[in-house]
Amino acid sequence: MCSCPECLQYITTQVSRSVSSVTWLVCMATTLMGCVAGCCLIPFCLDSFKSTIHKCPRCNTTITTVKKL
Ligand SMILES: [Zn+2]
């Protein structure tokens, strides 16, 4: 539970994950290291390389974005 800065209600944030620029960086780094195609898609499967977006379910405001790495 936390309070939304927009509607000032106590809400449980809606959590969604998105592919961040970090994911693309890891993807390119993997490709540059000589991995074959397919191998560079691994970062997209790993949650640790994605950012987590916390949204308010009431007003749909993005409260915080947690970036990994
Ligand atoms: Zn809200």
PDB file of C-alpha atoms and ligand atoms in Angstrom:
ATOM      1  CA  MET A   1       0.000   0.000   0.000  1.00  0.00           C
ATOM      2  CA  CYS A   2       1.099   3.535  -0.716  1.00  0.00           C
ATOM      3  CA  SER A   3      -0.594   6.800  -1.425  1.00  0.00           C
ATOM      4  CA  CYS A   4      -0.982   8.190  -4.887  1.00  0.00           C
ATOM      5  CA  PRO A   5       0.468  11.692  -5.322  1.00  0.00           C
ATOM      6  CA  GLU A   6      -2.250  12.568  -7.826  1.00  0.00           C
ATOM      7  CA  CYS A   7      -5.530  11.437  -6.299  1.00  0.00           C
ATOM      8  CA  LEU A   8      -4.203  11.126  -2.733  1.00  0.00           C
ATOM      9  CA  GLN A   9      -5.884   7.773  -2.255  1.00  0.00           C
ATOM     10  CA  TYR A  10      -4.343   4.775  -0.597  1.00  0.00           C
ATOM     11  CA  ILE A  11      -3.849   2.360  -3.404  1.00  0.00           C
ATOM     12  CA  THR A  12      -1.991  -0.787  -4.249  1.00  0.00           C
ATOM     13  CA  THR A  13       0.118   0.049  -7.247  1.00  0.00           C
ATOM     14  CA  GLN A  14      -0.514  -1.710 -10.477  1.00  0.00           C
ATOM     15  CA  VAL A  15       2.784  -3.231 -11.478  1.00  0.00           C
ATOM     16  CA  SER A  16       3.760  -3.733 -15.066  1.00  0.00           C
ATOM     17  CA  ARG A  17       7.074  -4.466 -16.633  1.00  0.00           C
ATOM     18  CA  SER A  18       8.420  -2.861 -19.726  1.00  0.00           C
ATOM     19  CA  VAL A  19      11.386  -3.319 -21.944  1.00  0.00           C
ATOM     20  CA  SER A  20      13.745  -0.483 -21.115  1.00  0.00           C
ATOM     21  CA  SER A  21      16.695   1.014 -22.914  1.00  0.00           C
ATOM     22  CA  VAL A  22      18.835  -1.177 -20.683  1.00  0.00           C
ATOM     23  CA  THR A  23      17.277  -4.212 -22.331  1.00  0.00           C
ATOM     24  CA  TRP A  24      18.344  -2.910 -25.724  1.00  0.00           C
ATOM     25  CA  LEU A  25      21.849  -2.168 -24.459  1.00  0.00           C
ATOM     26  CA  VAL A  26      22.219  -5.681 -23.114  1.00  0.00           C
ATOM     27  CA  CYS A  27      20.839  -6.999 -26.390  1.00  0.00           C
ATOM     28  CA  MET A  28      23.383  -5.065 -28.431  1.00  0.00           C
ATOM     29  CA  ALA A  29      26.215  -5.995 -26.078  1.00  0.00           C
ATOM     30  CA  THR A  30      25.305  -9.659 -26.419  1.00  0.00           C
ATOM     31  CA  THR A  31      25.260  -9.330 -30.194  1.00  0.00           C
ATOM     32  CA  LEU A  32      28.626  -7.579 -30.223  1.00  0.00           C
ATOM     33  CA  MET A  33      30.148 -10.327 -28.117  1.00  0.00           C
ATOM     34  CA  GLY A  34      29.538 -12.657 -31.010  1.00  0.00           C
ATOM     35  CA  CYS A  35      26.427 -14.464 -29.962  1.00  0.00           C
ATOM     36  CA  VAL A  36      24.255 -15.838 -32.712  1.00  0.00           C
ATOM     37  CA  ALA A  37      20.820 -14.459 -33.378  1.00  0.00           C
ATOM     38  CA  GLY A  38      18.423 -15.666 -30.751  1.00  0.00           C
ATOM     39  CA  CYS A  39      20.998 -15.356 -28.045  1.00  0.00           C
ATOM     40  CA  CYS A  40      20.527 -11.601 -28.088  1.00  0.00           C
ATOM     41  CA  LEU A  41      16.858 -12.105 -27.360  1.00  0.00           C
ATOM     42  CA  ILE A  42      17.640 -13.542 -23.938  1.00  0.00           C
ATOM     43  CA  PRO A  43      17.584 -10.118 -22.207  1.00  0.00           C
ATOM     44  CA  PHE A  44      13.939  -9.776 -23.220  1.00  0.00           C
ATOM     45  CA  CYS A  45      13.112 -12.907 -21.258  1.00  0.00           C
ATOM     46  CA  LEU A  46      14.859 -11.829 -18.114  1.00  0.00           C
ATOM     47  CA  ASP A  47      12.843  -9.651 -15.784  1.00  0.00           C
ATOM     48  CA  SER A  48      15.998  -8.327 -14.181  1.00  0.00           C
ATOM     49  CA  PHE A  49      16.786  -6.408 -17.351  1.00  0.00           C
ATOM     50  CA  LYS A  50      13.400  -4.793 -17.511  1.00  0.00           C
ATOM     51  CA  SER A  51      12.063  -1.822 -15.666  1.00  0.00           C
ATOM     52  CA  THR A  52       9.078  -2.066 -13.377  1.00  0.00           C
ATOM     53  CA  ILE A  53       6.362   0.547 -13.657  1.00  0.00           C
ATOM     54  CA  HIS A  54       4.126   1.246 -10.679  1.00  0.00           C
ATOM     55  CA  LYS A  55       0.836   2.817 -11.631  1.00  0.00           C
ATOM     56  CA  CYS A  56      -2.160   4.051  -9.727  1.00  0.00           C
ATOM     57  CA  PRO A  57      -5.192   1.907 -10.641  1.00  0.00           C
ATOM     58  CA  ARG A  58      -7.539   4.829  -9.970  1.00  0.00           C
ATOM     59  CA  CYS A  59      -6.127   7.678 -12.021  1.00  0.00           C
ATOM     60  CA  ASN A  60      -3.584   5.721 -14.058  1.00  0.00           C
ATOM     61  CA  THR A  61      -0.715   7.939 -12.999  1.00  0.00           C
ATOM     62  CA  THR A  62       2.738   6.462 -13.173  1.00  0.00           C
ATOM     63  CA  ILE A  63       3.934   6.738  -9.602  1.00  0.00           C
ATOM     64  CA  THR A  64       7.374   5.313  -9.956  1.00  0.00           C
ATOM     65  CA  THR A  65       9.510   3.483 -12.447  1.00  0.00           C
ATOM     66  CA  VAL A  66      12.045   1.110 -11.017  1.00  0.00           C
ATOM     67  CA  LYS A  67      14.932   0.601 -13.350  1.00  0.00           C
ATOM     68  CA  LYS A  68      17.186  -2.376 -12.974  1.00  0.00           C
ATOM     69  CA  LEU A  69      20.974  -2.289 -13.214  1.00  0.00           C
TER      70      LEU A  69
HETATM   71 ZN    ZN B   1      -4.048   8.027  -8.291  1.00  0.00          ZN
END
